[in-house]
CSV table of C-alpha atoms in Angstrom, one decimal:
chain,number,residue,atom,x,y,z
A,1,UNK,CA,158.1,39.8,146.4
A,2,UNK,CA,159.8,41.5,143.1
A,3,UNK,CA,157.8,44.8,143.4
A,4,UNK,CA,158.1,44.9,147.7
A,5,UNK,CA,162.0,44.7,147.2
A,6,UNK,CA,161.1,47.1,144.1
A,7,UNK,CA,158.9,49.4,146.4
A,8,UNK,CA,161.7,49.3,149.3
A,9,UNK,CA,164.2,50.7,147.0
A,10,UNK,CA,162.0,53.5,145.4
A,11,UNK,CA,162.1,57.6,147.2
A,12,UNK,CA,158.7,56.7,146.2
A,13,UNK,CA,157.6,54.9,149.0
A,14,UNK,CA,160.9,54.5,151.1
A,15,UNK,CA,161.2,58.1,153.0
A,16,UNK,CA,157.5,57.4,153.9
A,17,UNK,CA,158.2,54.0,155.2
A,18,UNK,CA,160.8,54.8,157.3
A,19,UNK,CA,158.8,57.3,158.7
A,20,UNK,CA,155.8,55.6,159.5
A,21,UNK,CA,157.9,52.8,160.7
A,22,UNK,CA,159.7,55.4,163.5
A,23,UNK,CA,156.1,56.4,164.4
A,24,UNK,CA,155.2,52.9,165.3
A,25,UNK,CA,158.2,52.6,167.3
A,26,UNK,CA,157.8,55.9,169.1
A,27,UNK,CA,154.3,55.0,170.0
A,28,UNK,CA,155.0,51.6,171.0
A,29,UNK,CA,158.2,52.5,173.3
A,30,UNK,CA,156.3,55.3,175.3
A,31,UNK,CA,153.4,53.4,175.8
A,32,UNK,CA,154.6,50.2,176.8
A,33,UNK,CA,157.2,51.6,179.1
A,34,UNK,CA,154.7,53.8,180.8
A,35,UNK,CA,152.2,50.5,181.0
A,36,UNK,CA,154.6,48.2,181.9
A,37,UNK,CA,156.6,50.4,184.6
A,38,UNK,CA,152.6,51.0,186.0
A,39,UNK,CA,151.2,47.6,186.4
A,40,UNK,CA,155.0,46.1,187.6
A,41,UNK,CA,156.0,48.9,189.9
A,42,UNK,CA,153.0,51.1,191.0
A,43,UNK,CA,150.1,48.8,191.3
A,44,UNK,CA,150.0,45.3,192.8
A,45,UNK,CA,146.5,43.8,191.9
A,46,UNK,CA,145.7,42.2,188.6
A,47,UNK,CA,142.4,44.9,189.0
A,48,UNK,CA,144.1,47.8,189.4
A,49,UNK,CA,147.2,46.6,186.9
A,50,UNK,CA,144.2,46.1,184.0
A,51,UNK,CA,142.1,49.5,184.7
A,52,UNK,CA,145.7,51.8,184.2
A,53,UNK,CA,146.1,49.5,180.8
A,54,UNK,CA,142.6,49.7,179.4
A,55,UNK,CA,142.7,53.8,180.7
A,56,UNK,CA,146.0,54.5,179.0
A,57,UNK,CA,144.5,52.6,175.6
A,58,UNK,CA,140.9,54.7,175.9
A,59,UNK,CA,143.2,58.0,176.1
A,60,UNK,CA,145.6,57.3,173.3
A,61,UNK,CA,142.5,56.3,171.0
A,62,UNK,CA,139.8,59.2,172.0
A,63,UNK,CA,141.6,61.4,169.8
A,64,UNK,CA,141.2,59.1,166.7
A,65,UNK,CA,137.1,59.4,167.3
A,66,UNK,CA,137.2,63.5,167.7
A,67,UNK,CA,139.4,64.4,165.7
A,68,UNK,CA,139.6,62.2,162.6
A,69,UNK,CA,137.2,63.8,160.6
A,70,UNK,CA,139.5,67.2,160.4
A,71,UNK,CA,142.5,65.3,160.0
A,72,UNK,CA,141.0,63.5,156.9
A,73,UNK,CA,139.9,66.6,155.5
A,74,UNK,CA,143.2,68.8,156.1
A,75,UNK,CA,144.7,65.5,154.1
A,76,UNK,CA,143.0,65.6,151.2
A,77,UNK,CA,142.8,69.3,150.7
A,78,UNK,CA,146.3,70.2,151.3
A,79,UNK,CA,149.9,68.5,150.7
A,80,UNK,CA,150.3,65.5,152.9
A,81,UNK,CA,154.1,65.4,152.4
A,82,UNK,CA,154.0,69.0,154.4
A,83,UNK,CA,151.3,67.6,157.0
A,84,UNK,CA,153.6,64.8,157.6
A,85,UNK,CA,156.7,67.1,158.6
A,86,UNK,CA,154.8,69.2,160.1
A,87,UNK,CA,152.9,66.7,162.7
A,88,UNK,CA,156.3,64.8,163.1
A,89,UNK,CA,157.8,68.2,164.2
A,90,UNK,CA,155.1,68.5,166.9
A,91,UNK,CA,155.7,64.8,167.9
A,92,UNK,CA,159.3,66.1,169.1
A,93,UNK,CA,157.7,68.3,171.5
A,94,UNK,CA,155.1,66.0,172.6
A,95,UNK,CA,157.9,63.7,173.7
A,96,UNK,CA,159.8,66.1,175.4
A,97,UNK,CA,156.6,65.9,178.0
A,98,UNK,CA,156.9,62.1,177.8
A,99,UNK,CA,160.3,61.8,178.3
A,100,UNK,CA,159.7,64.2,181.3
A,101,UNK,CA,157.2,61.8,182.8
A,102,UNK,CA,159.6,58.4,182.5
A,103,UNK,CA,162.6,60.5,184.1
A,104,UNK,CA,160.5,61.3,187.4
A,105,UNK,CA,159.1,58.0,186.6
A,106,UNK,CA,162.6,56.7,187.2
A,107,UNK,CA,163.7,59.5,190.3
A,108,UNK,CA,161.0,57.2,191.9
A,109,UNK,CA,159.8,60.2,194.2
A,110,UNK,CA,157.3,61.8,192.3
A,111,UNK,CA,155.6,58.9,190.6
A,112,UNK,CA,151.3,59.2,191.1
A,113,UNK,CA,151.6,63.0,191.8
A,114,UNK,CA,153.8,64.1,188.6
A,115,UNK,CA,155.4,61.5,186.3
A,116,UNK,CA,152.1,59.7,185.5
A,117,UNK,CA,149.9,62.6,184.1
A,118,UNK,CA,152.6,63.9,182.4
A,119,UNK,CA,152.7,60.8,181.0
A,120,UNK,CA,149.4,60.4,180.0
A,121,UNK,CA,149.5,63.7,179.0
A,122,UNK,CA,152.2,63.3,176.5
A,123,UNK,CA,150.0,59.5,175.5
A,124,UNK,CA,146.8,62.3,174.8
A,125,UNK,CA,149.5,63.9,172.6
A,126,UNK,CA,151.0,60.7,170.5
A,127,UNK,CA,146.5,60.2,170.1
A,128,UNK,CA,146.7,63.6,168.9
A,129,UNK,CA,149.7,63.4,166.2
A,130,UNK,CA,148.5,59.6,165.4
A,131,UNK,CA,145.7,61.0,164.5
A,132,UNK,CA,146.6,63.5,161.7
A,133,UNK,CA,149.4,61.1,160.5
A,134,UNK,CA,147.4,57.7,160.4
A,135,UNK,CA,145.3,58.8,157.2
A,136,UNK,CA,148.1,60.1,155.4
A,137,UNK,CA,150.1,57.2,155.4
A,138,UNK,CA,147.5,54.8,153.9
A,139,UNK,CA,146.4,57.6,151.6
A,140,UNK,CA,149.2,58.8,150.2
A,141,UNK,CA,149.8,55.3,148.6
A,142,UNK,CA,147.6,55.2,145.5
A,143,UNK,CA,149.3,59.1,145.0
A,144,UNK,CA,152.5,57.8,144.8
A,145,UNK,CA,152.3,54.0,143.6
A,146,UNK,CA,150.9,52.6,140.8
A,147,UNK,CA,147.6,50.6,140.5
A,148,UNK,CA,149.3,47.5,140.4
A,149,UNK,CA,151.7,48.3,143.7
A,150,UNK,CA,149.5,49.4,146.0
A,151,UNK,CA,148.5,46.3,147.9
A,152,UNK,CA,152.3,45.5,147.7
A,153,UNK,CA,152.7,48.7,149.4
A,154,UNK,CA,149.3,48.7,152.1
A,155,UNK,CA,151.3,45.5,153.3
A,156,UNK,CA,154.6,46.7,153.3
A,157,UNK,CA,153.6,49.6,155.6
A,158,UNK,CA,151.2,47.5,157.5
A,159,UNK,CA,153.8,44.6,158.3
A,160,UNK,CA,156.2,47.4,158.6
A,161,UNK,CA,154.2,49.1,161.4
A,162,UNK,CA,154.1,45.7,163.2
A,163,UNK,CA,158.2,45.3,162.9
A,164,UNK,CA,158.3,48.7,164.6
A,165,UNK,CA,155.8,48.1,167.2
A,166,UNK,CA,157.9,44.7,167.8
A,167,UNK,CA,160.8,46.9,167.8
A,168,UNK,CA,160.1,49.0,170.1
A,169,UNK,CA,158.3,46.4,172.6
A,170,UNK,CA,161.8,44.5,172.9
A,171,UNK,CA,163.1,47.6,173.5
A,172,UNK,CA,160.5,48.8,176.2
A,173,UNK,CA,160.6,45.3,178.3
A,174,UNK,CA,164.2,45.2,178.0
A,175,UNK,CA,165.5,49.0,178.9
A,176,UNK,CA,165.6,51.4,182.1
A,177,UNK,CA,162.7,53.9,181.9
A,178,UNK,CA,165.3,56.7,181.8
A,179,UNK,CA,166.8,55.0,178.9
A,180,UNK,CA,163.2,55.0,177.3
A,181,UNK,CA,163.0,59.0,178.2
A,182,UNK,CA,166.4,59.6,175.9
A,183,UNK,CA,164.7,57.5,173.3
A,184,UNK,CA,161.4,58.3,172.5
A,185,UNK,CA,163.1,61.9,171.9
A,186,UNK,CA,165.7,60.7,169.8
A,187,UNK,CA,163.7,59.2,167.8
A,188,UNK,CA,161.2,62.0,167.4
A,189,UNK,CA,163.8,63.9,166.2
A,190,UNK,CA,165.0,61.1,163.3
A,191,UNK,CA,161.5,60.6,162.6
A,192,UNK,CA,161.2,64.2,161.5
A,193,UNK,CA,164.3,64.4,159.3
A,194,UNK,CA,163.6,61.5,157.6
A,195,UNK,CA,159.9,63.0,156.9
A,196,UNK,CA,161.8,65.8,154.8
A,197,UNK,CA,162.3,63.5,152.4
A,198,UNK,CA,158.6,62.2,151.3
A,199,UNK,CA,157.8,63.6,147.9
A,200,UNK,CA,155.5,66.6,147.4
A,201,UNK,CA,152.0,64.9,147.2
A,202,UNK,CA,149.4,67.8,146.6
A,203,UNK,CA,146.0,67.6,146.5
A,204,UNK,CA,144.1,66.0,144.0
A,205,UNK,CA,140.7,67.9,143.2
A,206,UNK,CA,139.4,71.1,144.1
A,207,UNK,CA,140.8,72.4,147.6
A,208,UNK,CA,137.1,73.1,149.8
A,209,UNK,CA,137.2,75.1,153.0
A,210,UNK,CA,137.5,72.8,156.7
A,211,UNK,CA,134.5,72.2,158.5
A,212,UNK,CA,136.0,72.7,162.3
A,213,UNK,CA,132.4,72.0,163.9
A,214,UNK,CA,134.4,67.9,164.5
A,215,UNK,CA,130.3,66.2,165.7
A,216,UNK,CA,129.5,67.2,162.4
A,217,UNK,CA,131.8,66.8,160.5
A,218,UNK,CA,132.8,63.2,161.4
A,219,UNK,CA,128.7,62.4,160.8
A,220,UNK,CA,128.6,63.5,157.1
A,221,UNK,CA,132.2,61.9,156.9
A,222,UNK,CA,130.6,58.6,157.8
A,223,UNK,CA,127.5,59.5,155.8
A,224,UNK,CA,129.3,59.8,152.8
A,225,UNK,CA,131.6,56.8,153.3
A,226,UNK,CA,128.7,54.5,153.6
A,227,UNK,CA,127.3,54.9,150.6
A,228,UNK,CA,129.8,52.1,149.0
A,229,UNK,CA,128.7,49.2,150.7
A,230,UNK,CA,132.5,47.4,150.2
A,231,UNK,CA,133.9,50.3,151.7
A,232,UNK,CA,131.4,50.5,154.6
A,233,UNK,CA,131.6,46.7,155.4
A,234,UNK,CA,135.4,47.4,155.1
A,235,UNK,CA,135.4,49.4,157.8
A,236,UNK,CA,133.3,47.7,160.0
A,237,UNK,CA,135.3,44.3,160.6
A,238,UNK,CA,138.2,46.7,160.7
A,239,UNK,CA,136.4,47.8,163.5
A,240,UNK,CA,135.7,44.5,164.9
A,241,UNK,CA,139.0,43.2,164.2
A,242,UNK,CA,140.7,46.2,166.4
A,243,UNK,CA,138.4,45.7,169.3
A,244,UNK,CA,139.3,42.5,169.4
A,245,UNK,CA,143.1,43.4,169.1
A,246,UNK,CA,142.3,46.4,172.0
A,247,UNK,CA,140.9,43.8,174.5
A,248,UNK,CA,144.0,41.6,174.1
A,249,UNK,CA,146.9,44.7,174.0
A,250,UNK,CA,145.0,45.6,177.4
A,251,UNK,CA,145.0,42.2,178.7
A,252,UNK,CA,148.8,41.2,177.9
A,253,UNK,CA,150.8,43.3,180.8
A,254,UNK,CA,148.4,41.8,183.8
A,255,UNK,CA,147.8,38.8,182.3
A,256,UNK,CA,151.6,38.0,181.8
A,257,UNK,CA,152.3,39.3,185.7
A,258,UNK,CA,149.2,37.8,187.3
A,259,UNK,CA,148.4,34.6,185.9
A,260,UNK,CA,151.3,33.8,183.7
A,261,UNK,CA,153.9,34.9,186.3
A,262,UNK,CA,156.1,36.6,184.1
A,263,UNK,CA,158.5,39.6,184.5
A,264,UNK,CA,158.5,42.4,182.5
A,265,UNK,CA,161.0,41.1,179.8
A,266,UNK,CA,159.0,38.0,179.5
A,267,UNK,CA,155.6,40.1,179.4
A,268,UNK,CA,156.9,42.0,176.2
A,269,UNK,CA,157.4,39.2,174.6
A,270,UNK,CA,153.9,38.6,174.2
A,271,UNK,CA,153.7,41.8,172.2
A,272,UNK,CA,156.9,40.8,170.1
A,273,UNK,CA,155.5,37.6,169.1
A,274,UNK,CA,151.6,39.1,168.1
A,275,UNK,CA,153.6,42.0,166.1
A,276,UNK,CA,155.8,39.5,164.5
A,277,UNK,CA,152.8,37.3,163.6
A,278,UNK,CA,150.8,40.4,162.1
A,279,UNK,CA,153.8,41.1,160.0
A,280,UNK,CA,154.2,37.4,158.8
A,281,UNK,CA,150.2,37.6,158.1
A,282,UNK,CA,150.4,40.7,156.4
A,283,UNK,CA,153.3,39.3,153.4
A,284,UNK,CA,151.3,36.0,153.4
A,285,UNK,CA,147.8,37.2,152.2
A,286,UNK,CA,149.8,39.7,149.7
A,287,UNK,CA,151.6,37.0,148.5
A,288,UNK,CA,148.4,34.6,148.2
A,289,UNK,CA,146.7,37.0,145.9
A,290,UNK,CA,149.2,38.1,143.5
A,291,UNK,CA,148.6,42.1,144.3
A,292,UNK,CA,144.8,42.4,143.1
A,293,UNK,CA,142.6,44.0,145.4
A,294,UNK,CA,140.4,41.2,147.3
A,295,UNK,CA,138.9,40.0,150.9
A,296,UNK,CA,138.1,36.6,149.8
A,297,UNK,CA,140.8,35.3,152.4
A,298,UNK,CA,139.2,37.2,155.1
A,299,UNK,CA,136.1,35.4,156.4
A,300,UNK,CA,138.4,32.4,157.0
A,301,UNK,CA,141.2,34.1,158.5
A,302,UNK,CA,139.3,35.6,161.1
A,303,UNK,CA,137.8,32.3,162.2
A,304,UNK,CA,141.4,30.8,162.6
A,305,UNK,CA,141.8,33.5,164.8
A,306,UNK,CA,138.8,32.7,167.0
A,307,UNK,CA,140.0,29.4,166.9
A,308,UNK,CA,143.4,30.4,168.2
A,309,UNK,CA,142.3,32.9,170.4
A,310,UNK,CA,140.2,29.8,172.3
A,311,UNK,CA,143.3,27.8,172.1
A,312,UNK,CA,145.4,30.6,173.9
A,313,UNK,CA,142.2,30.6,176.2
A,314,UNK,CA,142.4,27.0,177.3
A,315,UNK,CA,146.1,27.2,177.6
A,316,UNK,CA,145.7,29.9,179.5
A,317,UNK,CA,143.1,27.8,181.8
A,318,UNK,CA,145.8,25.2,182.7
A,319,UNK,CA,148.2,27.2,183.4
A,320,UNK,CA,150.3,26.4,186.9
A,321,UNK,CA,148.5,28.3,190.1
A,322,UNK,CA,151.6,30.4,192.1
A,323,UNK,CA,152.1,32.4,194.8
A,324,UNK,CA,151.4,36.1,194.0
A,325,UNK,CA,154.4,37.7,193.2
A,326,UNK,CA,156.5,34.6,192.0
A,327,UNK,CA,157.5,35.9,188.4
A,328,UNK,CA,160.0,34.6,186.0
A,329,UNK,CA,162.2,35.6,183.8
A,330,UNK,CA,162.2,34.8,179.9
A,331,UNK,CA,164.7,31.8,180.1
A,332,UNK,CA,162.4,30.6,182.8
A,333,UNK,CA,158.7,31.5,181.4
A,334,UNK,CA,159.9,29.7,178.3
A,335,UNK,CA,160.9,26.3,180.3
A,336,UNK,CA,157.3,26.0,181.6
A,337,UNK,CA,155.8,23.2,180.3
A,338,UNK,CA,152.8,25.4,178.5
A,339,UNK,CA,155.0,28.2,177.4
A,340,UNK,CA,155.7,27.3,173.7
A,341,UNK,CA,152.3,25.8,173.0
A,342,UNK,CA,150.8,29.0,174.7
A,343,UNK,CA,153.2,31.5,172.4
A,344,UNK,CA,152.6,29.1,169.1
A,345,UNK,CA,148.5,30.2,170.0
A,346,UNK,CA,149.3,33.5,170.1
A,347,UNK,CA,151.5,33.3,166.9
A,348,UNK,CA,148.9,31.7,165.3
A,349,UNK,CA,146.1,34.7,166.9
A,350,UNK,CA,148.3,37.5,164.9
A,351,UNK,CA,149.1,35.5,161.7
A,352,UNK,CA,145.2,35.0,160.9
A,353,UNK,CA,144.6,38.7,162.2
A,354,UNK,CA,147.5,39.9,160.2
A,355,UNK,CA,145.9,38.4,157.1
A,356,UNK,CA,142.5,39.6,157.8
A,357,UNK,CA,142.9,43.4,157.8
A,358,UNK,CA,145.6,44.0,155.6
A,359,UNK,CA,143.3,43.5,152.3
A,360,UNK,CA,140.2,45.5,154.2
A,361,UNK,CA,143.3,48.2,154.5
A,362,UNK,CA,143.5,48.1,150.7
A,363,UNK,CA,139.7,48.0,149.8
A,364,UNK,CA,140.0,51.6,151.4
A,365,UNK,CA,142.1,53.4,149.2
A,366,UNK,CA,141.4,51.4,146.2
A,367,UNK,CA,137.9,51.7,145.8
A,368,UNK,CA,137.0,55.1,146.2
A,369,UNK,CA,138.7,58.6,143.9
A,370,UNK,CA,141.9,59.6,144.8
A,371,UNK,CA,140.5,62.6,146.1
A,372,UNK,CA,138.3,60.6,148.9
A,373,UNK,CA,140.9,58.4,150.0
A,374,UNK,CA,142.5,60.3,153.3
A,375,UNK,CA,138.7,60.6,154.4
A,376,UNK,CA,137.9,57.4,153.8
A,377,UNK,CA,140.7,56.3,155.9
A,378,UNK,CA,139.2,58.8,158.3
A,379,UNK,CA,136.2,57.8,158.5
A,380,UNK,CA,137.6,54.0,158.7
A,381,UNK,CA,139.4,55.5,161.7
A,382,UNK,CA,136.4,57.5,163.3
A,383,UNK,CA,134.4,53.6,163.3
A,384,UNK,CA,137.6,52.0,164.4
A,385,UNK,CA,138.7,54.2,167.6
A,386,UNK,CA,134.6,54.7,168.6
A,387,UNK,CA,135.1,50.3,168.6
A,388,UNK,CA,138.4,50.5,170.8
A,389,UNK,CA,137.0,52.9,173.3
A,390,UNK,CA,134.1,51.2,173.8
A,391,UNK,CA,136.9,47.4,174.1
A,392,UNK,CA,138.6,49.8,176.5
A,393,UNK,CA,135.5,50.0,178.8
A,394,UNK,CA,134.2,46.8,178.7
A,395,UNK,CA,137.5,45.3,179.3
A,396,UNK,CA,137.9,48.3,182.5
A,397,UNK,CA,134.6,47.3,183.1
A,398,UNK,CA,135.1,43.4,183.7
A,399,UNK,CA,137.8,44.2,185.6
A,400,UNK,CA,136.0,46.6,188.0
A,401,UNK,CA,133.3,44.1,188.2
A,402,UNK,CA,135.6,41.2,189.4
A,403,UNK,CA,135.4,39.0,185.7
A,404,UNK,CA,139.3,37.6,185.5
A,405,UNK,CA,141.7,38.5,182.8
A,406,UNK,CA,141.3,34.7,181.7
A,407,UNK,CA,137.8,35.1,180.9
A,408,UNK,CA,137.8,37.9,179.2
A,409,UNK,CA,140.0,36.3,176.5
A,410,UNK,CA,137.1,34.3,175.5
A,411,UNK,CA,135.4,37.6,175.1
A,412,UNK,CA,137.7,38.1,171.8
A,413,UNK,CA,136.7,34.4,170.5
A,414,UNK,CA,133.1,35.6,170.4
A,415,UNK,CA,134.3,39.1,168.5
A,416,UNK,CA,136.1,37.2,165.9
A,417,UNK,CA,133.0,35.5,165.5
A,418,UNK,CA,131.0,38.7,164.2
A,419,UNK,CA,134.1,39.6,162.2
A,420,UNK,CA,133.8,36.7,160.3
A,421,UNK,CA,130.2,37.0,159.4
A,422,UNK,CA,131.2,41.2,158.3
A,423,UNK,CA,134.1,39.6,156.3
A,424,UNK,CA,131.7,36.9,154.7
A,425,UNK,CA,129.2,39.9,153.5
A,426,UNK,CA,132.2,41.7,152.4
A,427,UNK,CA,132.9,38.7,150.3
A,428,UNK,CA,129.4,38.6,148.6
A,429,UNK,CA,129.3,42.6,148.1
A,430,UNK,CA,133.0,42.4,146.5
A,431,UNK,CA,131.1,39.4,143.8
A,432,UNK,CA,128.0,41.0,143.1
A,433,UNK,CA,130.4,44.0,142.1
A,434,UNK,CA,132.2,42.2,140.1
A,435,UNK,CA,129.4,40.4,138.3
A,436,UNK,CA,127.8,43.6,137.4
């Protein structure tokens, strides 16, 4: 807890935090009010409601899986305090088209011809910037921290991230879409001052020309990634882990309207208390290991989770049938009988996810050279958004087919599952390393 506060206080690591933090908000504030103004005022059915959600995630994430590669090469081979300022200056145009779409969005006349592709267009765009800023902000760690700070600092930005995206969920379910416009630019804007201020962090080996050709280049990025098994297993329950976190972000706005009955403010409080139990996970497993470098917790997190997740799924199972369209609102979700046993589940879903990935987050910049790390986190994130597409299909794909929101909870009890047994090998690669 000493070298957090420590870390908080330091230009160091604190311009960069308060950057990445504004980015998590952004994101989460245009995306959930474009979701949650979708599935509550365009579309009716709990079909239609879950095919915009699981289409809005597949867009925002395709950029990750074709563009990743270059992003994790321009990182390492060039200053990433620059790349930040410079991709935060392009998110302030990207949500001048976003604000654009949530204004018409609000004027109400022009909402499936206009407002929504600009929306997605601008969501294609937040993929895009995500995209070059996500390695940098895990990379740039080992750079600036020492040895001994960096998983101290992997879960400060991680449960940092979380705060934001609760942040800006609360602030989504709670605000007019035309206040939403006015703020996703606003804070585009602070989000690139404060980037001004994240120290110089050049590049740490010899600078090699960009391969452009992305196929190939995210290939041998993989390739070359592999070769350290921890690393490689790393990334793969990452993987898991955020298809299983994909299936359930897609599931929470038509789950909450159509079998929970909840309004809009009630819905986002779904995503408030999973980004608040992330963020509790993420300081917990730091704490638990005393800053060294280890996924020993991980096997055993992840099957809490599954255990929650079935919890939630039962829960969810017993939950009072209603007339279609009876919703309530927070004060009256909350007085169902269900209610706090069904958010305790969910608490309990983010807590044991939160302390699952945050150590797999540190394996990746710890365990390679300082010169890897931004492609390694690349690479990570080529694995990790190829996952989420394919959790965005299959979960648009149930729903075309008929299978109920409900059920397809289980579906991420049975993921958890195969994250667990990744985590366990983890475990055993991590001790035969260390026995050598």
């Amino acid at each position: 807890m000493t070298t957090q506060t420590h870390l908080i206080h330091s230009r160091r690591f604190l311009p960069l935090f308060v950057t990445q933090l504004l980015n998590a908000f952004n994101d989460n504030l245009f995306k959930n009010a474009m979701v949650l103004f979708v599935v509550y005022q365009v579309y009716q059915s709990e079909q239609e409601g879950a095919q915009f959600s699981a289409i809005a995630s597949a867009i925002f994430i395709l950029p990750f899986f074709l563009l990743s590669a270059i992003a994790g090469q321009l990182a390492d081979m060039r200053d990433k305090a620059r790349i930040i300022r410079m991709v935060k200056a392009a998110e302030i145009g990207i949500m001048l088209v976003g604000g654009a779409g949530l204004f018409l969005a609000w004027q109400g006349t022009m909402v499936t011809t206009l407002a929504i592709p600009l929306m997605l267009l601008a969501l294609l765009g937040m993929g895009v910037h995500s995209t070059f800023f996500g390695p940098i902000k895990y990379a740039i760690l080992p750079q600036h921290l020492h040895q001994d700070e960096v998983l101290a600092g992997t879960g400060l930005v991680e449960a940092g991230t979380y705060i934001a995206i609760l942040a800006g969920t609360i602030v989504a379910g709670w605000i007019e879409v035309e206040w939403a416009a006015l703020g996703v630019l606003a804070t585009a804007i602070v989000g690139y001052l404060t980037s001004r201020h994240v120290p110089p962090a050049p590049p740490q080996g010899e600078i090699e020309p960009l391969d452009f050709h992305f196929v190939r280049a995210s290939i041998d990025l993989v390739k070359r990634t592999a070769h350290d098994k921890r690393v490689f297993l790393a990334i793969m329950a990452i993987s898991f882990f955020w298809t299983v976190g994909t299936v359930l972000f897609i599931q929470f706005p038509p789950l909450a309207k159509h079998v929970l009955h909840a309004n809009k403010e009630a819905a986002s409080l779904f995503l408030v208390i999973f980004s608040v139990g992330v963020a509790i996970g993420s300081m917990s497993v730091n704490a638990l290991l005393k800053g060294t470098v280890s996924a020993r917790y991980s096997p055993a997190s992840v099957l809490v989770m599954a255990a929650f997740v079935g919890v939630f799924f039962l829960i969810c199972r017993q939950w009072p049938q209603l007339p279609e369209g009876t919703l309530y609102d927070t004060a009256g979700f909350i007085a169902m009988p269900l209610a706090i046993p069904l958010l305790l589940a969910l608490l309990g879903i983010a807590v044991a996810g939160g302390m699952f990935v945050v150590p797999l987050y540190a394996f990746l910049t710890t365990f390679v050279d300082k010169t890897q790390t931004s492609r390694t986190i690349a690479a990570n994130n080529i694995v990790n958004s190829g996952a989420m597409v394919i959790g965005s299909l299959l979960a648009s794909g149930l729903s075309a087919a008929g299978v109920s929101i409900v059920n397809q909870v289980l579906l991420s009890a049975v993921m958890c599952i195969y994250s667990a047994h990744l985590g366990r090998k983890l475990v055993q690669a991590e001790r035969a390393a260390q026995a050598m």
